[in-house]
Short mmCIF file of C-alpha atoms in Angstrom, two decimals:
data_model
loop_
_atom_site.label_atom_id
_atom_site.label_comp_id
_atom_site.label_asym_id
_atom_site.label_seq_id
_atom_site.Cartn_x
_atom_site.Cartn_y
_atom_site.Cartn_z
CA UNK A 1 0.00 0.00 0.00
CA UNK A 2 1.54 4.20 -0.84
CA UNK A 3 0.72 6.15 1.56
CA UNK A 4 0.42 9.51 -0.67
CA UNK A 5 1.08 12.01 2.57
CA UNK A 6 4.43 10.36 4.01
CA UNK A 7 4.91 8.93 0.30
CA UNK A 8 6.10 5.98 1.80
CA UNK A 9 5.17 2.14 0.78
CA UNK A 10 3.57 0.05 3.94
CA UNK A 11 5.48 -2.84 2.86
CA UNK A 12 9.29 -0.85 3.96
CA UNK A 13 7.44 -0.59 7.32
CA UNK A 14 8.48 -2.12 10.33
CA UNK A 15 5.89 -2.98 13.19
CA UNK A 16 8.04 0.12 15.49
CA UNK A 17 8.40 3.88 15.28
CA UNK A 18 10.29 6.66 16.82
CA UNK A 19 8.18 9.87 16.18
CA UNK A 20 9.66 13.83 16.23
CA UNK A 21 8.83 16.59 15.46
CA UNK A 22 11.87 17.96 13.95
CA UNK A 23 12.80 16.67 10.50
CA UNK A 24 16.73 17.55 11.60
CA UNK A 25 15.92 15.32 14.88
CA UNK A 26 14.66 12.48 12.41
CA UNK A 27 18.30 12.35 10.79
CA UNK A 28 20.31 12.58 14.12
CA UNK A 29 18.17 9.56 15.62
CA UNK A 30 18.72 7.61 12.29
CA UNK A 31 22.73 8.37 12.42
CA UNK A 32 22.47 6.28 15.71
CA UNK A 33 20.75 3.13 13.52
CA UNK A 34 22.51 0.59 11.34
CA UNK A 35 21.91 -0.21 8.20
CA UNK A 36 19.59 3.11 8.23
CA UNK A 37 18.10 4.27 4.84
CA UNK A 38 16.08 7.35 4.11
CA UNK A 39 12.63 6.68 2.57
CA UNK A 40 10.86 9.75 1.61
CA UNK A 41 10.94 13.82 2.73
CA UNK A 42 7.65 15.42 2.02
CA UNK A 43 6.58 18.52 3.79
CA UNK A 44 7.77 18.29 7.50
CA UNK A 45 7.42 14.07 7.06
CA UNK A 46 10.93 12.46 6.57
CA UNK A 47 11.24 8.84 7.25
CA UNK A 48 13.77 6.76 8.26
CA UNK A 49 14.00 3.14 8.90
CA UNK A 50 16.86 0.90 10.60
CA UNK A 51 18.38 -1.31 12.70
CA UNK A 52 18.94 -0.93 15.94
CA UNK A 53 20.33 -3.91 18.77
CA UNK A 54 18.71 -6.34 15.67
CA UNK A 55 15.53 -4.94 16.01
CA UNK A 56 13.71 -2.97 12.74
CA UNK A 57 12.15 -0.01 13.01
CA UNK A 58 11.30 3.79 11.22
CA UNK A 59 12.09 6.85 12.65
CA UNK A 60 9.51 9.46 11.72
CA UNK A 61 9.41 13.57 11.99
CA UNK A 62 5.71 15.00 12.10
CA UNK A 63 6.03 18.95 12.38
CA UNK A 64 4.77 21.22 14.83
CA UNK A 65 1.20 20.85 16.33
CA UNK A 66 -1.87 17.83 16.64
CA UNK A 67 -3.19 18.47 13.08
CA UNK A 68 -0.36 17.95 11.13
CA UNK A 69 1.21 15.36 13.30
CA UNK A 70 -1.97 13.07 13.10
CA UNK A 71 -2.20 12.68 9.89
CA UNK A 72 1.56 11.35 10.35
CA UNK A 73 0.32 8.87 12.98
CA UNK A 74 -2.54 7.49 11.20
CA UNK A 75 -0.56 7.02 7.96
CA UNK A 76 2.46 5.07 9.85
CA UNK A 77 -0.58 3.09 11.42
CA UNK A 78 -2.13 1.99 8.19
CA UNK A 79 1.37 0.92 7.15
CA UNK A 80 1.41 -1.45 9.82
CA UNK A 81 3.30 0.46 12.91
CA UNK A 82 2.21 -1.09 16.04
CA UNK A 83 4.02 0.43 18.73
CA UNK A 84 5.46 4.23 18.39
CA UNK A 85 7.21 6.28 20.56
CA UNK A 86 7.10 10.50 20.48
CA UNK A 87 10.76 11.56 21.48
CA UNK A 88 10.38 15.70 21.96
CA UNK A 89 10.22 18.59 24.27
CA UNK A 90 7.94 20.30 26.95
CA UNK A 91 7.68 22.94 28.95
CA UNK A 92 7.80 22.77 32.18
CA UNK A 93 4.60 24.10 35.39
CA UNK A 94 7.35 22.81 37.93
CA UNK A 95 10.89 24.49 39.41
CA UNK A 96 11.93 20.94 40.36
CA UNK A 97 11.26 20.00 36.64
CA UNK A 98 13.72 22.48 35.16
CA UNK A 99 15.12 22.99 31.53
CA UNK A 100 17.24 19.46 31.06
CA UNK A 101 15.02 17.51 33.08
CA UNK A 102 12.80 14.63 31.19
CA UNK A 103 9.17 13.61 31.33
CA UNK A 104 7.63 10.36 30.73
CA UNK A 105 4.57 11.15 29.28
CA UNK A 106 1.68 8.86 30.77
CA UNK A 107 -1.38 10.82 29.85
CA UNK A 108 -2.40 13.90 27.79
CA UNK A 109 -4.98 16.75 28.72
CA UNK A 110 -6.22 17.20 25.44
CA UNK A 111 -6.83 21.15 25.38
CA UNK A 112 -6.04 21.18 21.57
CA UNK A 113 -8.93 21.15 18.79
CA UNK A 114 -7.91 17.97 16.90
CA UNK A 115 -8.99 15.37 18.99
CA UNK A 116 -12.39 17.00 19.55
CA UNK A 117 -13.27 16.62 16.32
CA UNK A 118 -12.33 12.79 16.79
CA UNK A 119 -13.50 11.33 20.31
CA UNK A 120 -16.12 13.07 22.52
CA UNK A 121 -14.98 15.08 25.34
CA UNK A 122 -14.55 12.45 27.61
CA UNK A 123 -12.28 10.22 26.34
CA UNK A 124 -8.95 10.28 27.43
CA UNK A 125 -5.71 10.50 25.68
CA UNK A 126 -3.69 7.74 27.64
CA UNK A 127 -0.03 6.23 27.14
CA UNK A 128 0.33 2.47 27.02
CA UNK A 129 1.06 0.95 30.25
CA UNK A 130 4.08 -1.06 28.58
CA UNK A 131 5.55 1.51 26.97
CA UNK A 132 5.51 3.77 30.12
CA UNK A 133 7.51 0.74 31.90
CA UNK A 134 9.92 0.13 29.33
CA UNK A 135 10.74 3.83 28.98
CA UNK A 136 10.85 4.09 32.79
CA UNK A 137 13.34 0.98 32.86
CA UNK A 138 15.39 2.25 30.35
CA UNK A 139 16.20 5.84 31.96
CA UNK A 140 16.67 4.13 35.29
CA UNK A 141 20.42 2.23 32.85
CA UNK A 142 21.04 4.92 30.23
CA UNK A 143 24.48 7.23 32.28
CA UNK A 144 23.76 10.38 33.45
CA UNK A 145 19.62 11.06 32.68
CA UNK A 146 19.25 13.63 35.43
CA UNK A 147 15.95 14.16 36.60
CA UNK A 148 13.34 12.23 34.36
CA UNK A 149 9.89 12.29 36.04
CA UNK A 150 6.80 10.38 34.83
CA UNK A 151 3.23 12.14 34.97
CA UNK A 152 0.25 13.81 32.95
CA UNK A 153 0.84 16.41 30.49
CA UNK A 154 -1.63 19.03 28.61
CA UNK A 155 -1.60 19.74 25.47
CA UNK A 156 -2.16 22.79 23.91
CA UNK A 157 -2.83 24.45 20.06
CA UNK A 158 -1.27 27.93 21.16
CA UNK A 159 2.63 28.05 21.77
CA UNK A 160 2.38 32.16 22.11
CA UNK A 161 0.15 33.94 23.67
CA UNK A 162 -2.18 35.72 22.63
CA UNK A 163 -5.71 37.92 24.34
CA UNK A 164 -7.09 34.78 25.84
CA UNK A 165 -5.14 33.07 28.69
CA UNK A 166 -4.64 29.61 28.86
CA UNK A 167 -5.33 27.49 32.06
CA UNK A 168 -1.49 26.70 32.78
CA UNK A 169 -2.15 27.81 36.76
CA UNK A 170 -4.56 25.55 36.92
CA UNK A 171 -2.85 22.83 35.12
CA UNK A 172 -0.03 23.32 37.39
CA UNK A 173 -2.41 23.00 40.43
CA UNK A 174 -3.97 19.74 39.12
CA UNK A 175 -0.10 18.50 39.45
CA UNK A 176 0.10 18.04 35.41
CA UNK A 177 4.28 18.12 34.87
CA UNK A 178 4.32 20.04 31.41
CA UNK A 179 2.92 21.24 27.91
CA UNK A 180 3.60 20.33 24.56
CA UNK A 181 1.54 20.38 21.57
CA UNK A 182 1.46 16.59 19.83
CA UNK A 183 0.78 13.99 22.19
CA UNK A 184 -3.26 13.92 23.10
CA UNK A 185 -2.90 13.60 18.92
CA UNK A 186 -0.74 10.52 19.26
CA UNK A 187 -2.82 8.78 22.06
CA UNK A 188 -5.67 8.91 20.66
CA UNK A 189 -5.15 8.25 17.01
CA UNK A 190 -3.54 4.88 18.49
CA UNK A 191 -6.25 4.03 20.42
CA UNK A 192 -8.53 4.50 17.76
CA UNK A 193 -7.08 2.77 15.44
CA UNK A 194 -5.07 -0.02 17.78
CA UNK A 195 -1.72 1.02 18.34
CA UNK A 196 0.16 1.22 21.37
CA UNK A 197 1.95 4.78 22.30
CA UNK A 198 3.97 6.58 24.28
CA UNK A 199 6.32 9.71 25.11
CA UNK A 200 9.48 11.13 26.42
CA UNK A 201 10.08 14.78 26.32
CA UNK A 202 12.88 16.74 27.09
CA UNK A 203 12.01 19.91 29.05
CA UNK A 204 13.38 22.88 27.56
CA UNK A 205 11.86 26.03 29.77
CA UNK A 206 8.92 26.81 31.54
CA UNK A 207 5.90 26.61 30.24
CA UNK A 208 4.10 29.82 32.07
CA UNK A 209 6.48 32.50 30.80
CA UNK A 210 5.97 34.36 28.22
CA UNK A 211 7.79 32.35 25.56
CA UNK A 212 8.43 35.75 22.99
CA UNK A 213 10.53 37.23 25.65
CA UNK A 214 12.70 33.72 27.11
CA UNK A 215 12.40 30.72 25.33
CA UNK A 216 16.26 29.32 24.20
CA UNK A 217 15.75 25.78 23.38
CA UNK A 218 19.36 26.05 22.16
CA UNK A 219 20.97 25.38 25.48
CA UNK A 220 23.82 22.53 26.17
CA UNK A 221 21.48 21.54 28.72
CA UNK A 222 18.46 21.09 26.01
CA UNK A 223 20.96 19.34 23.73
CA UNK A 224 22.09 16.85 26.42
CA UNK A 225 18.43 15.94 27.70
CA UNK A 226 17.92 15.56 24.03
CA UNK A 227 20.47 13.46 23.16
CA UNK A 228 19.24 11.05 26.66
CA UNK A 229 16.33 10.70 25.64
CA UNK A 230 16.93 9.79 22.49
CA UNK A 231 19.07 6.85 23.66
CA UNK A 232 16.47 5.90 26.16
CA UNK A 233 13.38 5.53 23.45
CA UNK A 234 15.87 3.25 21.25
CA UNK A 235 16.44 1.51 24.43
CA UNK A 236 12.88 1.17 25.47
CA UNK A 237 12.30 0.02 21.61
CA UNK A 238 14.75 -2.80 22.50
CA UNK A 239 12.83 -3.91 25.78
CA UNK A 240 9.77 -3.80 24.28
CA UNK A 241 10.91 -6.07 21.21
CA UNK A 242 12.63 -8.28 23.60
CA UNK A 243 9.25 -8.68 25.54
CA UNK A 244 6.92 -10.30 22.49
#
């Protein structure tokens, strides 16, 4: 089967993913696979697929925001993807969560407009359990992963603000860790459509500033919790393989 968005052919696909949003993220996660082989760039979509520890799988970017990014997740679905894995960044509602850090994501507030056109209001946007624990196992033996905490996110359409304020106080009240702007896409597209998902997220600032005036994602400490998590997801990848 060609899937005409990703222009990719189902039958290149193996049954795991690693999902970004970065195309230039994409590449460096591929440089860390063998045997890795570029199959398509279209629009913010390039694919990748490899080897990594002997196990197969694609490494996929998806853009910026839920609309965009699901159409990414339900093509690499109908191609046969089982299991994928989000690998990106977050800001963070805590001072003990600062920019460096990790989050497991385990959940998703979905305060975006994608999924509401999907799902009624009340369905949640939820990780899979096994992917949580194989993510979770896999920062507790990657060197030097700081301080990776596992929790509920929100995600949000908006990444400046604008004349309406969005509920981050409250948010932070509730005890949700941090924001980004994919995931509540990614869980729920897999549940739908029976996949298993998950996400680790580097944290690179804090989410209730006013990101026009601070936000530097360019920071060693950024690249570092980047580069960890990275190494944890193809980890996790490996446990999760290992486990069927």
């Amino acid at each position: 089967m060609y899937l005409p968005i990703l222009q990719i052919h189902s039958e290149d696909m193996p049954p795991y993913a690693i999902v970004c949003g970065d195309p230039r993220r994409a590449k460096a996660i591929a440089d860390k696979l063998q045997n890795a082989k570029e199959l398509a760039f279209a629009r913010e979509y390039r694919t990748f697929v490899g080897e990594y520890n002997g196990i197969r799988l694609a490494v996929v970017s998806h853009g910026v925001g839920s609309p965009g990014a699901a159409v990414c997740f339900e093509e690499l679905i109908r191609a046969g993807v089982k299991t994928l894995i989000r690998v990106g960044t977050c800001g963070s509602y805590h001072a003990d969560i600062p920019a460096g850090s990790l989050v497991i994501s385990s959940a998703a507030a979905r305060e975006e407009g994608l999924t509401k056109q999907l799902v009624p209001s009340g369905f949640p946007a939820v990780a899979d359990p096994g992917i949580i624990a194989a993510l979770e196992a896999a920062a507790a033996e990657v060197p030097g992963s700081g301080v990776v905490r596992t929790g509920i996110t929100v995600c949000y359409d908006a990444f400046f603000t604008g004349v309406e304020e969005l509920p981050h106080r409250k948010y932070k009240q509730a005890g949700i860790l941090a924001v980004e702007m994919e995931i509540a896409a990614l869980y729920v597209v897999s549940s739908l459509r029976g996949a298993r998902a998950g996400a680790i997220l580097a944290v690179d600032g804090f989410a209730d500033e006013d990101l026009s005036e601070v936000y530097d994602p360019h920071t060693d400490a950024v690249a570092q919790a980047v580069e960890r998590e990275i190494g944890i997801a193809l980890e996790a990848v490996v446990r999760l393989a290992q486990s069927e």
